[in-house]
Amino acid sequence: MHITALAGGVGGARFIRGLRHHLDTTPGLEDTTVTVIANTGDDITLFGLRVCPDVDTLLYTLGGGVHDGQGWGRADESHRLQGELAAYGVEPQWFALGDLDLGTHIARSQWLGQGASLSQVTARLAERWGLPAQRLELLPMTDTPVETHVVVDEVEDGSGRDDEVVGERAIHFQEWWVRHQAAVPAKRFVVAGLDRAAAAPGVLDAIRRADVVLLPPSNPVVSIGIILGVPGVRDALRGTAAPVVGVSPLISGRPVRGHADACLEAIGVEATAAAVGGLYEDFLDGWLVDPADAATTLRRARVEAHDGPLLMTDVEATAGIAAHALRIASSVPA
Ligand code: FO1
């Protein structure tokens, strides 16, 4: 069997780790191959280095090197180099880049500079993290450089209380997400380069050839939503013979971590499991929500809603969620 999943950062990576654990511990499913299509809208160039946060979160989580408490970055990390940059007053300092993590960004940037594509670079990084041996393929959604930017109000540098709005400005997604913790209202998201991006090699095929397509509980706006914006992806999802099953990223209207509610507010969508499912309803066959949201999820014409515990407390619990999503997929009429 071949499973294809669209994934963003921390939630997506943890879900894929649980999925792989379920497959590896279920007789008959061990040989299942999994293709993960990763969001690259979070990517940022810092200090001349190309940083791909969602790809790296997937690499480290699936490869066993992630800082589990954070969900991103490396375990046993140090920040000596960042300290040197701070001593020199090099900006920005609001994005923590650890010494081990910088190894990934230097390797990626060197290979990109030598003409390798992001897909080729990602495959080389995945090799080191042992993903092929786990029958896991990690594809960036596109090889075209794209970046999500957030449009916010530009205010007069006043006292801070009654600042007068004098316009708008776009800041990089990471500045909004990390430096401002999404506390500055996002007026809209703009993904530079997405309209002329081509799906990376293998991405559309992985959707069309899949036996099952899964949407992990990733951010529906800035992760899944960005992947859906790659030309051809949404059409492939609508056209695939495979059942498409998603897992709600909200429990009782709240994201377990991150700022999905702030992102949904920015696009005028209510922060409910039903509303998020509605964002995917043109291709979704099944939608798994937490029991807390079971009553509020409207049964859409063609989307079967199911409920089950969605808190990914550990790998076993996450494996159970993945198993439930696969059961839903197998119950979808061909
Ligand atoms: N998230 C933070 O909240 N603070 C950070 O300083 C930070 C640094 C960072 C460095 C590399 C990386 O791959 C991810 C990093 N993240 C950090 C997480 C990142 O902002 C988010 O995981 C994704 O971009 C959104 O899913």
Short mmCIF file of C-alpha atoms in Angstrom, two decimals, residues 92-334:
data_model
loop_
_atom_site.label_atom_id
_atom_site.label_comp_id
_atom_site.label_asym_id
_atom_site.label_seq_id
_atom_site.Cartn_x
_atom_site.Cartn_y
_atom_site.Cartn_z
CA PRO A 92 17.93 38.96 13.47
CA GLN A 93 18.31 37.47 16.89
CA TRP A 94 14.63 36.48 17.33
CA PHE A 95 15.01 33.22 15.40
CA ALA A 96 16.97 30.63 17.40
CA LEU A 97 19.41 28.78 15.13
CA GLY A 98 21.33 26.14 17.06
CA ASP A 99 24.84 24.93 16.20
CA LEU A 100 23.69 21.45 15.10
CA ASP A 101 20.73 22.89 13.18
CA LEU A 102 23.09 25.22 11.33
CA GLY A 103 24.85 22.15 9.96
CA THR A 104 21.67 21.36 8.03
CA HIS A 105 21.33 24.90 6.71
CA ILE A 106 24.98 25.06 5.63
CA ALA A 107 24.77 21.68 3.85
CA ARG A 108 21.51 22.67 2.15
CA SER A 109 22.82 26.09 1.13
CA GLN A 110 26.05 24.65 -0.25
CA TRP A 111 24.21 22.08 -2.37
CA LEU A 112 21.65 24.62 -3.58
CA GLY A 113 24.54 26.92 -4.49
CA GLN A 114 26.10 24.10 -6.51
CA GLY A 115 22.89 23.87 -8.57
CA ALA A 116 21.04 21.04 -6.82
CA SER A 117 17.25 21.38 -6.62
CA LEU A 118 15.47 21.60 -3.28
CA SER A 119 14.12 18.08 -3.97
CA GLN A 120 17.64 16.73 -4.54
CA VAL A 121 18.92 18.50 -1.44
CA THR A 122 16.00 17.20 0.65
CA ALA A 123 16.64 13.65 -0.55
CA ARG A 124 20.30 13.91 0.53
CA LEU A 125 19.34 15.25 3.94
CA ALA A 126 16.69 12.51 4.29
CA GLU A 127 19.31 9.88 3.46
CA ARG A 128 21.41 10.93 6.43
CA TRP A 129 18.36 10.78 8.71
CA GLY A 130 17.53 7.24 7.56
CA LEU A 131 14.15 8.03 6.04
CA PRO A 132 14.46 5.75 2.94
CA ALA A 133 15.16 2.80 5.27
CA GLN A 134 11.82 3.58 6.95
CA ARG A 135 10.10 3.56 3.54
CA LEU A 136 9.51 7.29 4.00
CA GLU A 137 9.94 9.66 1.06
CA LEU A 138 10.07 13.40 1.86
CA LEU A 139 9.27 15.80 -0.99
CA PRO A 140 9.20 19.58 -0.79
CA MET A 141 5.91 20.79 -2.30
CA THR A 142 7.86 22.73 -4.94
CA ASP A 143 11.48 23.36 -5.95
CA THR A 144 10.58 26.98 -6.66
CA PRO A 145 11.64 29.26 -3.81
CA VAL A 146 8.45 30.48 -2.10
CA GLU A 147 7.90 32.38 1.14
CA THR A 148 4.76 33.14 3.10
CA HIS A 149 4.55 36.77 4.13
CA VAL A 150 2.03 38.31 6.49
CA VAL A 151 0.44 41.70 5.80
CA VAL A 152 0.00 43.71 9.01
CA ASP A 153 -0.99 47.29 9.81
CA GLU A 154 1.78 49.86 9.67
CA VAL A 155 1.37 52.13 12.69
CA GLU A 156 2.81 55.56 13.44
CA ASP A 157 5.72 55.11 15.89
CA GLY A 158 3.59 56.66 18.63
CA SER A 159 3.20 55.93 22.28
CA GLY A 160 1.90 52.45 21.46
CA ARG A 161 -1.52 53.05 22.94
CA ASP A 162 -3.45 54.85 20.23
CA ASP A 163 -1.01 54.36 17.36
CA GLU A 164 -2.45 55.67 14.15
CA VAL A 165 -2.53 53.17 11.30
CA VAL A 166 -0.64 54.74 8.42
CA GLY A 167 -0.65 51.83 5.99
CA GLU A 168 0.25 48.19 5.62
CA ARG A 169 3.49 46.26 5.44
CA ALA A 170 4.45 42.66 4.79
CA ILE A 171 6.67 40.79 7.21
CA HIS A 172 8.09 37.30 6.77
CA PHE A 173 5.91 34.56 8.22
CA GLN A 174 8.65 33.60 10.67
CA GLU A 175 8.83 37.14 12.05
CA TRP A 176 5.07 37.09 12.60
CA TRP A 177 5.08 33.56 14.04
CA VAL A 178 8.21 33.69 16.18
CA ARG A 179 9.01 37.33 16.95
CA HIS A 180 5.40 38.47 17.35
CA GLN A 181 3.92 35.08 18.32
CA ALA A 182 1.05 35.91 15.91
CA ALA A 183 -0.07 38.64 18.36
CA VAL A 184 -0.06 41.30 15.62
CA PRO A 185 -3.31 40.85 13.65
CA ALA A 186 -2.62 39.35 10.22
CA LYS A 187 -4.63 41.14 7.54
CA ARG A 188 -3.83 38.52 4.92
CA PHE A 189 -1.17 36.06 3.84
CA VAL A 190 0.79 36.50 0.62
CA VAL A 191 2.94 33.64 -0.66
CA ALA A 192 5.67 35.14 -2.78
CA GLY A 193 6.43 32.94 -5.78
CA LEU A 194 3.54 30.49 -5.34
CA ASP A 195 1.64 31.51 -8.47
CA ARG A 196 4.60 30.57 -10.67
CA ALA A 197 5.67 27.56 -8.60
CA ALA A 198 5.63 24.10 -10.17
CA ALA A 199 4.89 21.05 -8.05
CA ALA A 200 8.17 19.34 -7.24
CA PRO A 201 8.99 16.12 -9.13
CA GLY A 202 6.85 13.26 -7.85
CA VAL A 203 4.40 15.41 -5.90
CA LEU A 204 1.37 15.17 -8.19
CA ASP A 205 2.12 11.51 -8.96
CA ALA A 206 2.29 10.71 -5.24
CA ILE A 207 -1.24 12.06 -4.88
CA ARG A 208 -2.61 10.38 -7.99
CA ARG A 209 -0.96 6.98 -7.30
CA ALA A 210 -1.73 6.83 -3.59
CA ASP A 211 -3.95 4.15 -2.09
CA VAL A 212 -4.75 6.62 0.70
CA VAL A 213 -4.14 10.37 1.06
CA LEU A 214 -3.94 11.78 4.59
CA LEU A 215 -4.07 15.35 5.86
CA PRO A 216 -2.37 15.41 9.29
CA PRO A 217 -3.46 17.98 11.92
CA SER A 218 -1.23 20.67 10.42
CA ASN A 219 -2.10 24.35 10.24
CA PRO A 220 -4.89 24.58 7.62
CA VAL A 221 -3.89 28.09 6.51
CA VAL A 222 -0.11 28.41 6.52
CA SER A 223 0.81 24.75 6.10
CA ILE A 224 -1.84 22.60 4.36
CA GLY A 225 -3.36 25.70 2.77
CA ILE A 226 -0.04 26.68 1.20
CA ILE A 227 0.56 23.20 -0.23
CA LEU A 228 -2.96 23.32 -1.71
CA GLY A 229 -1.92 26.56 -3.43
CA VAL A 230 0.78 24.84 -5.49
CA PRO A 231 -0.61 24.68 -9.05
CA GLY A 232 -2.03 21.22 -9.75
CA VAL A 233 -2.16 19.94 -6.16
CA ARG A 234 -5.82 20.67 -5.49
CA ASP A 235 -6.86 19.23 -8.85
CA ALA A 236 -4.83 16.09 -8.16
CA LEU A 237 -6.59 15.71 -4.79
CA ARG A 238 -10.01 16.15 -6.42
CA GLY A 239 -9.12 13.65 -9.14
CA THR A 240 -7.36 10.93 -7.18
CA ALA A 241 -9.12 7.58 -6.83
CA ALA A 242 -7.66 7.35 -3.32
CA PRO A 243 -9.83 8.18 -0.31
CA VAL A 244 -8.68 11.49 1.21
CA VAL A 245 -8.97 11.65 5.00
CA GLY A 246 -8.07 14.60 7.19
CA VAL A 247 -7.50 15.02 10.93
CA SER A 248 -8.75 18.19 12.62
CA PRO A 249 -5.96 20.47 13.92
CA LEU A 250 -8.36 21.99 16.46
CA ILE A 251 -9.75 20.52 19.66
CA SER A 252 -12.71 22.46 21.08
CA GLY A 253 -11.91 25.25 18.68
CA ARG A 254 -8.33 25.62 19.84
CA PRO A 255 -5.07 24.48 18.29
CA VAL A 256 -3.13 22.21 20.66
CA ARG A 257 -0.04 24.32 19.87
CA GLY A 258 0.81 27.11 17.45
CA HIS A 259 -1.48 29.84 16.21
CA ALA A 260 -3.91 28.18 13.78
CA ASP A 261 -6.78 30.16 15.34
CA ALA A 262 -5.05 33.48 14.56
CA CYS A 263 -4.43 32.24 11.00
CA LEU A 264 -8.06 31.22 10.53
CA GLU A 265 -9.22 34.58 11.86
CA ALA A 266 -7.01 36.30 9.27
CA ILE A 267 -8.83 34.53 6.44
CA GLY A 268 -12.27 35.00 8.00
CA VAL A 269 -12.86 31.35 8.87
CA GLU A 270 -14.17 30.39 12.30
CA ALA A 271 -11.88 28.31 14.46
CA THR A 272 -13.99 25.15 14.54
CA ALA A 273 -13.36 21.60 13.34
CA ALA A 274 -16.35 21.94 11.02
CA ALA A 275 -15.07 25.13 9.42
CA VAL A 276 -11.61 23.71 8.87
CA GLY A 277 -13.14 20.58 7.31
CA GLY A 278 -15.10 22.90 5.08
CA LEU A 279 -11.84 24.31 3.70
CA TYR A 280 -11.09 20.87 2.25
CA GLU A 281 -14.59 19.73 1.35
CA ASP A 282 -14.04 19.83 -2.42
CA PHE A 283 -11.71 16.83 -2.17
CA LEU A 284 -12.15 15.40 1.33
CA ASP A 285 -13.84 12.01 1.86
CA GLY A 286 -13.43 11.65 5.61
CA TRP A 287 -12.86 14.07 8.50
CA LEU A 288 -11.69 12.96 11.94
CA VAL A 289 -12.49 15.30 14.80
CA ASP A 290 -12.08 15.13 18.57
CA PRO A 291 -15.14 13.93 20.54
CA ALA A 292 -15.35 17.47 21.96
CA ASP A 293 -16.23 18.65 18.45
CA ALA A 294 -18.39 15.74 17.32
CA ALA A 295 -21.68 17.57 17.76
CA THR A 296 -20.53 20.75 16.06
CA THR A 297 -19.22 19.11 12.92
CA LEU A 298 -21.84 19.50 10.24
CA ARG A 299 -22.22 16.40 8.12
CA ARG A 300 -21.28 17.66 4.70
CA ALA A 301 -22.80 16.16 1.61
CA ARG A 302 -19.89 13.89 0.79
CA VAL A 303 -17.62 14.11 3.80
CA GLU A 304 -18.08 11.45 6.47
CA ALA A 305 -17.29 12.96 9.89
CA HIS A 306 -15.95 10.66 12.60
CA ASP A 307 -14.69 11.35 16.08
CA GLY A 308 -11.93 9.99 18.26
CA PRO A 309 -9.35 11.34 20.73
CA LEU A 310 -6.94 13.62 18.87
CA LEU A 311 -4.40 14.60 21.51
CA MET A 312 -1.02 13.35 20.26
CA THR A 313 0.33 12.81 23.77
CA ASP A 314 2.93 10.25 22.66
CA VAL A 315 3.84 8.05 19.69
CA GLU A 316 1.42 5.29 20.74
CA ALA A 317 -1.52 7.71 21.02
CA THR A 318 -0.61 9.24 17.67
CA ALA A 319 -0.36 5.78 16.11
CA GLY A 320 -3.91 5.21 17.30
CA ILE A 321 -5.11 8.40 15.61
CA ALA A 322 -3.36 7.40 12.38
CA ALA A 323 -4.92 3.93 12.59
CA HIS A 324 -8.36 5.53 13.02
CA ALA A 325 -7.77 7.75 9.96
CA LEU A 326 -6.81 4.67 7.93
CA ARG A 327 -9.93 2.81 9.11
CA ILE A 328 -12.01 5.78 7.93
CA ALA A 329 -10.21 5.66 4.58
CA SER A 330 -10.99 1.96 4.16
CA SER A 331 -14.66 2.64 4.92
CA VAL A 332 -14.97 5.25 2.15
CA PRO A 333 -16.97 3.75 -0.76
CA ALA A 334 -14.69 3.31 -3.80
#
